[in-house]
PDB file of C-alpha atoms in Angstrom:
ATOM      1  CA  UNK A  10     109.234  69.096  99.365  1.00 86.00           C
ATOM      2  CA  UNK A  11     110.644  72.171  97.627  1.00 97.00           C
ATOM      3  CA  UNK A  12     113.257  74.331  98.793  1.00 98.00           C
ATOM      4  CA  UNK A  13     113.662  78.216  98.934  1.00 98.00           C
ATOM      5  CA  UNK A  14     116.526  80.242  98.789  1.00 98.00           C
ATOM      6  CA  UNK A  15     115.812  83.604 100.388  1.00 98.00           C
ATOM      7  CA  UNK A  16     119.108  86.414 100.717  1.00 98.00           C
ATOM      8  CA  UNK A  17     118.761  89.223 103.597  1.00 97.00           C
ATOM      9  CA  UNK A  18     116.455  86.828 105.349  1.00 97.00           C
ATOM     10  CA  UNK A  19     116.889  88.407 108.757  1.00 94.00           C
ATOM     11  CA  UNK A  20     114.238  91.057 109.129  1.00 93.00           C
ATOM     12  CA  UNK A  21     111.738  93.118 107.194  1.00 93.00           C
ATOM     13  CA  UNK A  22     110.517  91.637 103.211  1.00 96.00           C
ATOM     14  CA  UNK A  23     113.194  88.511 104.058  1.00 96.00           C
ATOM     15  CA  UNK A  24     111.407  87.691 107.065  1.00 97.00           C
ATOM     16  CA  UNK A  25     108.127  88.485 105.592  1.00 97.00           C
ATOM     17  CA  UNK A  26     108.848  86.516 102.631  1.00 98.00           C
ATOM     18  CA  UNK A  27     110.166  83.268 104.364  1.00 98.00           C
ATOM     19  CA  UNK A  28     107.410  82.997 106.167  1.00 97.00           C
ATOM     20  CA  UNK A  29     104.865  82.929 102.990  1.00 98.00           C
ATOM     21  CA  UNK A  30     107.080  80.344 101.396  1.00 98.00           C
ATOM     22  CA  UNK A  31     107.062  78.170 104.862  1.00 98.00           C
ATOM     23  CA  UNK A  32     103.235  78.852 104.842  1.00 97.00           C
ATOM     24  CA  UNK A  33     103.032  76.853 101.339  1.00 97.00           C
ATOM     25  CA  UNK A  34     104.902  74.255 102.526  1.00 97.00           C
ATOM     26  CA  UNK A  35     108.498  75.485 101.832  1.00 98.00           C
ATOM     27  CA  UNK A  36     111.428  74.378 103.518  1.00 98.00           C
ATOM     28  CA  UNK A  37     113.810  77.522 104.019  1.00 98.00           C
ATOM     29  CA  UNK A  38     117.899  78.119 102.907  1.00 98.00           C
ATOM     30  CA  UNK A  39     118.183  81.244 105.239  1.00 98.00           C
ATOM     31  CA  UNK A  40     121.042  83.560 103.994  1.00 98.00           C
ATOM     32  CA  UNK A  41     122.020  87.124 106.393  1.00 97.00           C
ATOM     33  CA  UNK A  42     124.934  88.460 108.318  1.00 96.00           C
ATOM     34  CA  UNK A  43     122.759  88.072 111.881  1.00 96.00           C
ATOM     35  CA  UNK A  44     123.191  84.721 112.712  1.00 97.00           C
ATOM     36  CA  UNK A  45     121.242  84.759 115.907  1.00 97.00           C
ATOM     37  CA  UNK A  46     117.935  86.705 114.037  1.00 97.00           C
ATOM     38  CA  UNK A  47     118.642  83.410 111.431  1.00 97.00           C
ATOM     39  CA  UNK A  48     118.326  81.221 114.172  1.00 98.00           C
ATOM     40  CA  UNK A  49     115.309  82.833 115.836  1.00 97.00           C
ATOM     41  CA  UNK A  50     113.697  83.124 112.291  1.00 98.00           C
ATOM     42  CA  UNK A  51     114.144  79.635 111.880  1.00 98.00           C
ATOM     43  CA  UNK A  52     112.667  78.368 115.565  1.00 97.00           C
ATOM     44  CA  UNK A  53     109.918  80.074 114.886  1.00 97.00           C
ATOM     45  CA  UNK A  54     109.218  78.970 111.464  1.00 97.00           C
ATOM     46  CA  UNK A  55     109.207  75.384 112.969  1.00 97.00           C
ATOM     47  CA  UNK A  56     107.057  76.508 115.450  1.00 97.00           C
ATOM     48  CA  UNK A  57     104.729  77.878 113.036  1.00 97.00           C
ATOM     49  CA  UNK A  58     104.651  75.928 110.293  1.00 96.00           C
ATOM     50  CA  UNK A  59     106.950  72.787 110.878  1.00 96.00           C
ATOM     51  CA  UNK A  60     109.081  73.565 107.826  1.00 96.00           C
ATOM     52  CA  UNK A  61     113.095  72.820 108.023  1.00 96.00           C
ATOM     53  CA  UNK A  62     115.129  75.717 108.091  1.00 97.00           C
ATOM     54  CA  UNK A  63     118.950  75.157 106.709  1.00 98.00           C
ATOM     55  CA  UNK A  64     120.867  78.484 107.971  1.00 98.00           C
ATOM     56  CA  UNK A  65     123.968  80.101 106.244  1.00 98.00           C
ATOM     57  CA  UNK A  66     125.277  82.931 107.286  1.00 98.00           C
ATOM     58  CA  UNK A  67     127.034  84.902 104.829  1.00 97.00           C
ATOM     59  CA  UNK A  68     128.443  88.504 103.884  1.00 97.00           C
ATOM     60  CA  UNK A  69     126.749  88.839 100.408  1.00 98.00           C
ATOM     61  CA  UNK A  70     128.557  92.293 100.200  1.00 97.00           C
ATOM     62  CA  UNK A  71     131.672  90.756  99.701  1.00 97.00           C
ATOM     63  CA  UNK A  72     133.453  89.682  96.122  1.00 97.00           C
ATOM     64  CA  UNK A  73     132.928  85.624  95.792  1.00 97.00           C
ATOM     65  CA  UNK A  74     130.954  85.314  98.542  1.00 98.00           C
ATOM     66  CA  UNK A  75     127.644  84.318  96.013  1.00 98.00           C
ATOM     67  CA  UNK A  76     129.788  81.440  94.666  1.00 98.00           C
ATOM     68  CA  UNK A  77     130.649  80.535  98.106  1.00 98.00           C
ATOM     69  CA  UNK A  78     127.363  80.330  99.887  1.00 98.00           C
ATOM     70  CA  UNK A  79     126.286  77.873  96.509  1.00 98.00           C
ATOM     71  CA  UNK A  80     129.151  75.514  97.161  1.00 98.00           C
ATOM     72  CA  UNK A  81     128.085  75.265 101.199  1.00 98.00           C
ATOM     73  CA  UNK A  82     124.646  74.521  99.781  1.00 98.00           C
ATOM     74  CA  UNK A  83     125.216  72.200  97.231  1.00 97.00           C
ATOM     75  CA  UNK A  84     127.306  70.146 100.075  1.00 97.00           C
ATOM     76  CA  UNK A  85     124.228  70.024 102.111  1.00 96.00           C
ATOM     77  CA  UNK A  86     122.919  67.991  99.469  1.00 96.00           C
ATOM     78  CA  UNK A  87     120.015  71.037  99.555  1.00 97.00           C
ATOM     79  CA  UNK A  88     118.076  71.585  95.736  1.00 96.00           C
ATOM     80  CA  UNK A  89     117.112  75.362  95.020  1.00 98.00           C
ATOM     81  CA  UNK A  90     113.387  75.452  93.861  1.00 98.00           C
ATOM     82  CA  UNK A  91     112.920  78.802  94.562  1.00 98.00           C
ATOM     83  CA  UNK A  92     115.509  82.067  94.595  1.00 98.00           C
ATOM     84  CA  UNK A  93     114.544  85.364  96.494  1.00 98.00           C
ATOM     85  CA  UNK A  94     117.212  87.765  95.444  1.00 98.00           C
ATOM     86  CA  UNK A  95     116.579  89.995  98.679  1.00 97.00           C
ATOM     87  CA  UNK A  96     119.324  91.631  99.946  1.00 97.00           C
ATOM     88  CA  UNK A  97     120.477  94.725  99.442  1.00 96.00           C
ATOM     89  CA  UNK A  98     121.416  97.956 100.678  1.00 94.00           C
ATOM     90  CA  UNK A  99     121.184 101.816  99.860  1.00 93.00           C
ATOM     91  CA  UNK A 100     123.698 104.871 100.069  1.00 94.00           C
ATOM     92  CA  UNK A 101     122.432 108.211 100.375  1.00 94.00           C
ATOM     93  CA  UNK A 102     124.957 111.360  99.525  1.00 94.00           C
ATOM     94  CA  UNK A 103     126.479 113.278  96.824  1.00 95.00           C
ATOM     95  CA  UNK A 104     128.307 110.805  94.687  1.00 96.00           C
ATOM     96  CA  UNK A 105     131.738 112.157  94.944  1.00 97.00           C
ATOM     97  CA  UNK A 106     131.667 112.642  99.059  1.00 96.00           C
ATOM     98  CA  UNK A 107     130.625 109.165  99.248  1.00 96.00           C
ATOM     99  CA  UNK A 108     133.857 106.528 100.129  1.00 97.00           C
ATOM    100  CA  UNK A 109     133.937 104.629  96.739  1.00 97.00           C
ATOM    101  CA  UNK A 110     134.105 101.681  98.782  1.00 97.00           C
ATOM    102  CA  UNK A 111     130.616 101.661 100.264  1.00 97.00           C
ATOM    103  CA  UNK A 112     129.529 102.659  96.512  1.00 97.00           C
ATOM    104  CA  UNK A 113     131.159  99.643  95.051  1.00 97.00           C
ATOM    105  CA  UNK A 114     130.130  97.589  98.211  1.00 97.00           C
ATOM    106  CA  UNK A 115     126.470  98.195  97.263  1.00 97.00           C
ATOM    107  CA  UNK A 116     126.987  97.670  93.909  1.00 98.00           C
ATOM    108  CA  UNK A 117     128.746  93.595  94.551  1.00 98.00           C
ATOM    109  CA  UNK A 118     125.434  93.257  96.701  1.00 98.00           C
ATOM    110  CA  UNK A 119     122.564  94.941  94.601  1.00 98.00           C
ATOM    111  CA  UNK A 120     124.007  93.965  91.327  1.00 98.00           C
ATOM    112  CA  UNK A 121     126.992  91.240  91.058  1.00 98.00           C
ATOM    113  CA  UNK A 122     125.492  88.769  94.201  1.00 98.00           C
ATOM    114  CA  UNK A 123     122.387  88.935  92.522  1.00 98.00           C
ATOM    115  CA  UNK A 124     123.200  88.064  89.038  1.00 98.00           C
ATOM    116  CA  UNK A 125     125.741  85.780  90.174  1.00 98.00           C
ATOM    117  CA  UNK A 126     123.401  83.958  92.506  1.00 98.00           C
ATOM    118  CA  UNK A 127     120.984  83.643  89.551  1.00 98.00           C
ATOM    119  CA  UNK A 128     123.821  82.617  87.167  1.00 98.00           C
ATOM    120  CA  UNK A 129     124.017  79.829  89.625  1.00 98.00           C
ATOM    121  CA  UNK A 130     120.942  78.183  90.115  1.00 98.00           C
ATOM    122  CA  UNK A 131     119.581  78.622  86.893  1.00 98.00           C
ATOM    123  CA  UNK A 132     121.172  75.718  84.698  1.00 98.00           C
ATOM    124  CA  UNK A 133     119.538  73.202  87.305  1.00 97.00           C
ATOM    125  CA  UNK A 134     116.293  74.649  87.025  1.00 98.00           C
ATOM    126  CA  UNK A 135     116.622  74.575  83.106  1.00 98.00           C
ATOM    127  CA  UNK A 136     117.490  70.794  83.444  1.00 98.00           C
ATOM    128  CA  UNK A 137     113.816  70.165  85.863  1.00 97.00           C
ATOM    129  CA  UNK A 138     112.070  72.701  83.405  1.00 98.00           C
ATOM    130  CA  UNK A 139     111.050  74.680  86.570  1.00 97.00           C
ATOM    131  CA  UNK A 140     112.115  77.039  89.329  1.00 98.00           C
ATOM    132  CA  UNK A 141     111.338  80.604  90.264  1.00 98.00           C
ATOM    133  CA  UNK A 142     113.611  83.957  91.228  1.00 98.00           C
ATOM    134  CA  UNK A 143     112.572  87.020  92.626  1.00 98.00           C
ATOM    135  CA  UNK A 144     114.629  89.769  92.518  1.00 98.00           C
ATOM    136  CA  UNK A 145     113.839  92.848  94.266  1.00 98.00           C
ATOM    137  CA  UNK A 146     114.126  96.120  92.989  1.00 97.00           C
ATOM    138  CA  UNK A 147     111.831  99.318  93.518  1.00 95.00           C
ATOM    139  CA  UNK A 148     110.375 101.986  91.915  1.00 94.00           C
ATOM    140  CA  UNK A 149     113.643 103.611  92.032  1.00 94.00           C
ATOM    141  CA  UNK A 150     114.251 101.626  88.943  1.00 95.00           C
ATOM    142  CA  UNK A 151     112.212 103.720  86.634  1.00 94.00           C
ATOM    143  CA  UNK A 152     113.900 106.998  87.700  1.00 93.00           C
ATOM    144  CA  UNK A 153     117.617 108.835  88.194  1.00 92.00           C
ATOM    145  CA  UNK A 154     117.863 109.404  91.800  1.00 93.00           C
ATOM    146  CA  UNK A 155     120.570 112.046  92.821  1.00 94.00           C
ATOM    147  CA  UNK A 156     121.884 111.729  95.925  1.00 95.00           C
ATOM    148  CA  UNK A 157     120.961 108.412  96.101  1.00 95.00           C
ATOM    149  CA  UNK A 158     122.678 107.757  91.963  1.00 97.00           C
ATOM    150  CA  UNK A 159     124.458 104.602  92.627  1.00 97.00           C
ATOM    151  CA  UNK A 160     121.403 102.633  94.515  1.00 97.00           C
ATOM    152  CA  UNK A 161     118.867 104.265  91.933  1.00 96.00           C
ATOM    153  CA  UNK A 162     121.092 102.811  89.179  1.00 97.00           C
ATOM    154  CA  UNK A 163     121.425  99.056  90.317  1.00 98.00           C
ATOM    155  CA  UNK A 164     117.663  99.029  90.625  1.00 98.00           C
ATOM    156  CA  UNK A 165     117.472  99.881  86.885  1.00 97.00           C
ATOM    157  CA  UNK A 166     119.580  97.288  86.570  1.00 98.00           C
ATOM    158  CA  UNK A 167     118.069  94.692  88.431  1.00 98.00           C
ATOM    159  CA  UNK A 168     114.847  95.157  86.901  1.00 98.00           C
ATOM    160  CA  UNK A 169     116.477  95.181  82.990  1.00 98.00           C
ATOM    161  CA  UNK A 170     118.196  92.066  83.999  1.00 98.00           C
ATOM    162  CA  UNK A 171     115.206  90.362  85.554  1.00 98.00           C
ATOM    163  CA  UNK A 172     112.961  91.125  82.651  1.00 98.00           C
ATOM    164  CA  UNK A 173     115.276  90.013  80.122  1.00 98.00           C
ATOM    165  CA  UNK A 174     115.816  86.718  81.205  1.00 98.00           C
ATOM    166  CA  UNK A 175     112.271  86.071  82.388  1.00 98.00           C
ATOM    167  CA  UNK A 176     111.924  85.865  78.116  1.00 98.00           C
ATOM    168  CA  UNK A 177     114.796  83.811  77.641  1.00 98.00           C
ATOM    169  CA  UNK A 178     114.178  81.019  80.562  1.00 98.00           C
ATOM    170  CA  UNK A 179     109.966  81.255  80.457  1.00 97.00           C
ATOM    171  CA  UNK A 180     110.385  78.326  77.459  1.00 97.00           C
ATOM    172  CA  UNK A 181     111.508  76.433  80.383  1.00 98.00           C
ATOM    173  CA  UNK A 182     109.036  77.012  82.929  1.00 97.00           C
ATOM    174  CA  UNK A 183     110.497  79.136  84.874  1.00 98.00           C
ATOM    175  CA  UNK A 184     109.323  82.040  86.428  1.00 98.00           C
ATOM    176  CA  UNK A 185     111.004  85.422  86.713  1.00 98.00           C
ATOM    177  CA  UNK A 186     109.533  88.077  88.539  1.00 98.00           C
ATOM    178  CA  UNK A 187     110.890  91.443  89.702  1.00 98.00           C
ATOM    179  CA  UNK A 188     109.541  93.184  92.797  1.00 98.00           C
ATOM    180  CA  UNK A 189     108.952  97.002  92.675  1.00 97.00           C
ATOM    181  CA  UNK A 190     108.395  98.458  95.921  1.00 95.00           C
ATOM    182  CA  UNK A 191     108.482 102.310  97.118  1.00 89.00           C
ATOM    183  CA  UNK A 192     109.052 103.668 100.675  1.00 84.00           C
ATOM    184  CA  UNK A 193     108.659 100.198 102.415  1.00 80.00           C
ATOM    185  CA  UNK A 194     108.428 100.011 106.743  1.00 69.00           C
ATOM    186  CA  UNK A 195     111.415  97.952 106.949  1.00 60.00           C
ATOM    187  CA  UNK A 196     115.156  98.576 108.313  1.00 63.00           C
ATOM    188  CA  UNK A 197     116.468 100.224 105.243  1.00 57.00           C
ATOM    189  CA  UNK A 198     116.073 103.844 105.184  1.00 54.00           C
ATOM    190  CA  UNK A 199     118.196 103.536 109.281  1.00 55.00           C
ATOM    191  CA  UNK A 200     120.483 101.450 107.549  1.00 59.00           C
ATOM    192  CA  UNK A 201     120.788 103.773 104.377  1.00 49.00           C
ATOM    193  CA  UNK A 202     121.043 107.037 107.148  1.00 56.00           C
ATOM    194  CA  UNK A 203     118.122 108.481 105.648  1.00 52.00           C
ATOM    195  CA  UNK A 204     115.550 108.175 108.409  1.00 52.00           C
ATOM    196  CA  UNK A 205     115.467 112.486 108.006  1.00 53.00           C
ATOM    197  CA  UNK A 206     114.499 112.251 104.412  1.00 52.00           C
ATOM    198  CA  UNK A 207     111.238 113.602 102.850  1.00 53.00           C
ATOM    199  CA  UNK A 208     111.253 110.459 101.134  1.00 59.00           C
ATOM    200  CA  UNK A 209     111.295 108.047 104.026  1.00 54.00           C
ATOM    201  CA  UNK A 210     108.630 110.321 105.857  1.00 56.00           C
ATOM    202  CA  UNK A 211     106.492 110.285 103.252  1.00 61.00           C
ATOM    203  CA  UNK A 212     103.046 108.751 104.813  1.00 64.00           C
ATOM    204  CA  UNK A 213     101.140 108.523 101.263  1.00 65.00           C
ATOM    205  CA  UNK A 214     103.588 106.167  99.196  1.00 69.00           C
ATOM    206  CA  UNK A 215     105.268 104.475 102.354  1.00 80.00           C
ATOM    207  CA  UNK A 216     103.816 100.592 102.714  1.00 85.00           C
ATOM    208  CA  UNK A 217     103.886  97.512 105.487  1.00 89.00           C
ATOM    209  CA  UNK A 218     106.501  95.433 104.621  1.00 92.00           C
ATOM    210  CA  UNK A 219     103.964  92.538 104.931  1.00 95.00           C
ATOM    211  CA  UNK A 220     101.923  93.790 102.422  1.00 95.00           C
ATOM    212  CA  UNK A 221     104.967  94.580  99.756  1.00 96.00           C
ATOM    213  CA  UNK A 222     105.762  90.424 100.453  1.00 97.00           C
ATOM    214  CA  UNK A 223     102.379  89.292  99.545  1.00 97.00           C
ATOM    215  CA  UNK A 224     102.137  91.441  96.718  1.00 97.00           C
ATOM    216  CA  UNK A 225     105.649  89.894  95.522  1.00 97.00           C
ATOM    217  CA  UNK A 226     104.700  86.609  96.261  1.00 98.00           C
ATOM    218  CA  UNK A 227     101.771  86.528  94.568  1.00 98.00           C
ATOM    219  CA  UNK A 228     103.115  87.956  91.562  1.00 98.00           C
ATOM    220  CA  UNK A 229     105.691  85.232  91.356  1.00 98.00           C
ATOM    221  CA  UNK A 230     103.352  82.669  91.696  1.00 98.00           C
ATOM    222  CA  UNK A 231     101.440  84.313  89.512  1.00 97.00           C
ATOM    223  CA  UNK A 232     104.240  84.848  86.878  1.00 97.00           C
ATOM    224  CA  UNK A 233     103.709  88.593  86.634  1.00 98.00           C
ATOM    225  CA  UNK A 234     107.082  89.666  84.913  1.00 98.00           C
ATOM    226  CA  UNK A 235     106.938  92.932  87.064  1.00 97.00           C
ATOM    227  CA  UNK A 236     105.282  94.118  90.007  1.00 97.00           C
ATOM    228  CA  UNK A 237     104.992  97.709  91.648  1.00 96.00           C
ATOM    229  CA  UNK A 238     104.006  97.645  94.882  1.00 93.00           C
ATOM    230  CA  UNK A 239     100.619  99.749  95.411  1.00 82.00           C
ATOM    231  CA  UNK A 240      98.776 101.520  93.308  1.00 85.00           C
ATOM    232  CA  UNK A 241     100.123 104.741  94.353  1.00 87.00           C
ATOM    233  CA  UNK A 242     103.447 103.619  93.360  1.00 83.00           C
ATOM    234  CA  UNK A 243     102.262 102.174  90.191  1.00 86.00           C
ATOM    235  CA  UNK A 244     100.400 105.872  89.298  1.00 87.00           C
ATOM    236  CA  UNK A 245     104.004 107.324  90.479  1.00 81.00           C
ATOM    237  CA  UNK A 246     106.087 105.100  88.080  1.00 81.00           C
ATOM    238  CA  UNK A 247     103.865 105.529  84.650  1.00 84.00           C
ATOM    239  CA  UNK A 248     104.223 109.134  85.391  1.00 80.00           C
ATOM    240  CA  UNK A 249     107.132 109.139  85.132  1.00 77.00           C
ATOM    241  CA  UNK A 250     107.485 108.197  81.747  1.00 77.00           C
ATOM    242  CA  UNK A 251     105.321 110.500  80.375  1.00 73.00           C
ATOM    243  CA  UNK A 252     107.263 113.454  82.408  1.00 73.00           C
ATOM    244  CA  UNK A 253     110.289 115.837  81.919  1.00 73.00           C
ATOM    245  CA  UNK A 254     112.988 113.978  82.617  1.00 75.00           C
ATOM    246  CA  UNK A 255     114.649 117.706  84.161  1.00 71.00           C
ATOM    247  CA  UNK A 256     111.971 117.270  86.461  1.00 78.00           C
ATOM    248  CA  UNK A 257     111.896 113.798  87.460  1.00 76.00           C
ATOM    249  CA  UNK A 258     115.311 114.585  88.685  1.00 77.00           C
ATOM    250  CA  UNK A 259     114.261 117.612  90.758  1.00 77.00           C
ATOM    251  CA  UNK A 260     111.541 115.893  92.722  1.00 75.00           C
ATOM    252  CA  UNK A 261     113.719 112.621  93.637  1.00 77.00           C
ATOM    253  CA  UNK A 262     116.584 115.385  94.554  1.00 74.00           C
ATOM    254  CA  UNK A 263     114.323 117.032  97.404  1.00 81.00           C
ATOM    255  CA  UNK A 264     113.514 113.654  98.530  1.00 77.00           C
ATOM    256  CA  UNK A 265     116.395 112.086  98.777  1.00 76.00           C
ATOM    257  CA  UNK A 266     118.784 115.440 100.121  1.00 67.00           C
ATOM    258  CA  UNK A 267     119.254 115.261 103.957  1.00 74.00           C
ATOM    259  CA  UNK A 268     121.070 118.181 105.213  1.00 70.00           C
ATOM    260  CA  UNK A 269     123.990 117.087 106.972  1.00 64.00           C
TER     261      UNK A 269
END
């Protein structure tokens, strides 16, 4: 039986995405903060579908943390088939009002955790000559995003990263795949205090966080390098490359500013 390894697996695309991977047969390493939604997620995915659920709850925010969660894993005796680099957080506000420590803090989670999580598990999936990670980024990846700069920027960087080494590891049979997804129904924009945003309100581009899963999981399965979320989105983020980049910057600036 394989084994998935699935960060921010409390609610929204976690939750969604655990519950594909349990669906296929998956048993479930269940990383989040929320150790009682962990332990409801995983009663109900043995309701459901019978799978095993191994929980681990874990501030991914924090320095070290990545290397820590590995270690409690790897002394479970649990393999990692399967990496869902979910969790992550946003910051909205002008840069330089922000408290550098919530920029940093989303930074060690969007960025370091990630990588460092993938640094991990991928020399053992090089030895079986398979595995799969999904990373999730967003269409905020192909784009500056002011007043939201520091979360825009670790998406670019998640989805350079992810692309890169889906080349370098695909000789091995492993599958890369970065997720793309725009305004998604999940807890984010409350978490990110941005729930009086244009861009959170925004009824034409905003998606069911079930829908965003299956469109990841599919493309991982799949091997699709890259996925964007809707076709809405994807029209949204080829514009963009053709378009002024004084511009782009305009538009994400009156959807991201909240008067405060």
């Amino acid at each position: 039986m394989k084994t998935v390894l699935i960060t921010g697996a409390s609610t929204g695309l976690g939750k969604d995405f655990a519950e594909l991977f349990a669906k296929d047969g998956y048993s479930l390493i269940l990383v989040a903060r929320n150790k009682g939604k962990l332990e409801s997620l995983k009663n109900e995915i043995k309701t459901k579908y019978g799978q095993e659920s191994y929980v681990f709850v874990k501030d991914l925010s924090l320095p070290g943390s990545a290397k820590e969660l590995f270690d409690e894993i790897k002394k479970k005796n649990l393999n990692i088939d399967s990496l869902v680099n979910n969790a992550g957080i946003g910051l909205n506000g002008a840069f330089a009002e922000n408290e550098f420590q919530e920029e940093t803090q989303m930074l060690q989670l969007n960025v370091v955790t990630l990588v460092e999580l993938t640094h991990l598990v991928l020399p053992e999936m090089i030895k079986r000559k398979s595995g799969e990670i999904l990373n999730i980024a967003s269409t905020a990846a192909f784009q500056p995003g002011p007043y939201m700069s520091g979360y825009y920027a670790s998406k670019a960087y998640v989805l350079s990263f992810s692309e890169g080494i889906a080349e370098e590891v695909n000789q091995y049979g492993i599958k890369v795949s970065t997720l793309c997804p725009g305004p998604t129904k999940t807890e984010f924009f409350n978490r990110a205090d941005m729930n009086e945003s244009k861009l959170a309100s925004n009824p034409i581009l905003t998606m069911d966080s079930k829908t965003v899963a299956k469109l990841g999981y599919k493309a991982l399965k799949k091997g699709q390098v890259v996925k964007i979320a809707g076709f809405l989105n994807f029209l949204l983020a080829q514009s963009i490359r053709i378009s002024p980049r004084f511009m782009i910057r305009k538009i994400a600036k009156g959807l991201n500013y909240i008067k405060k």
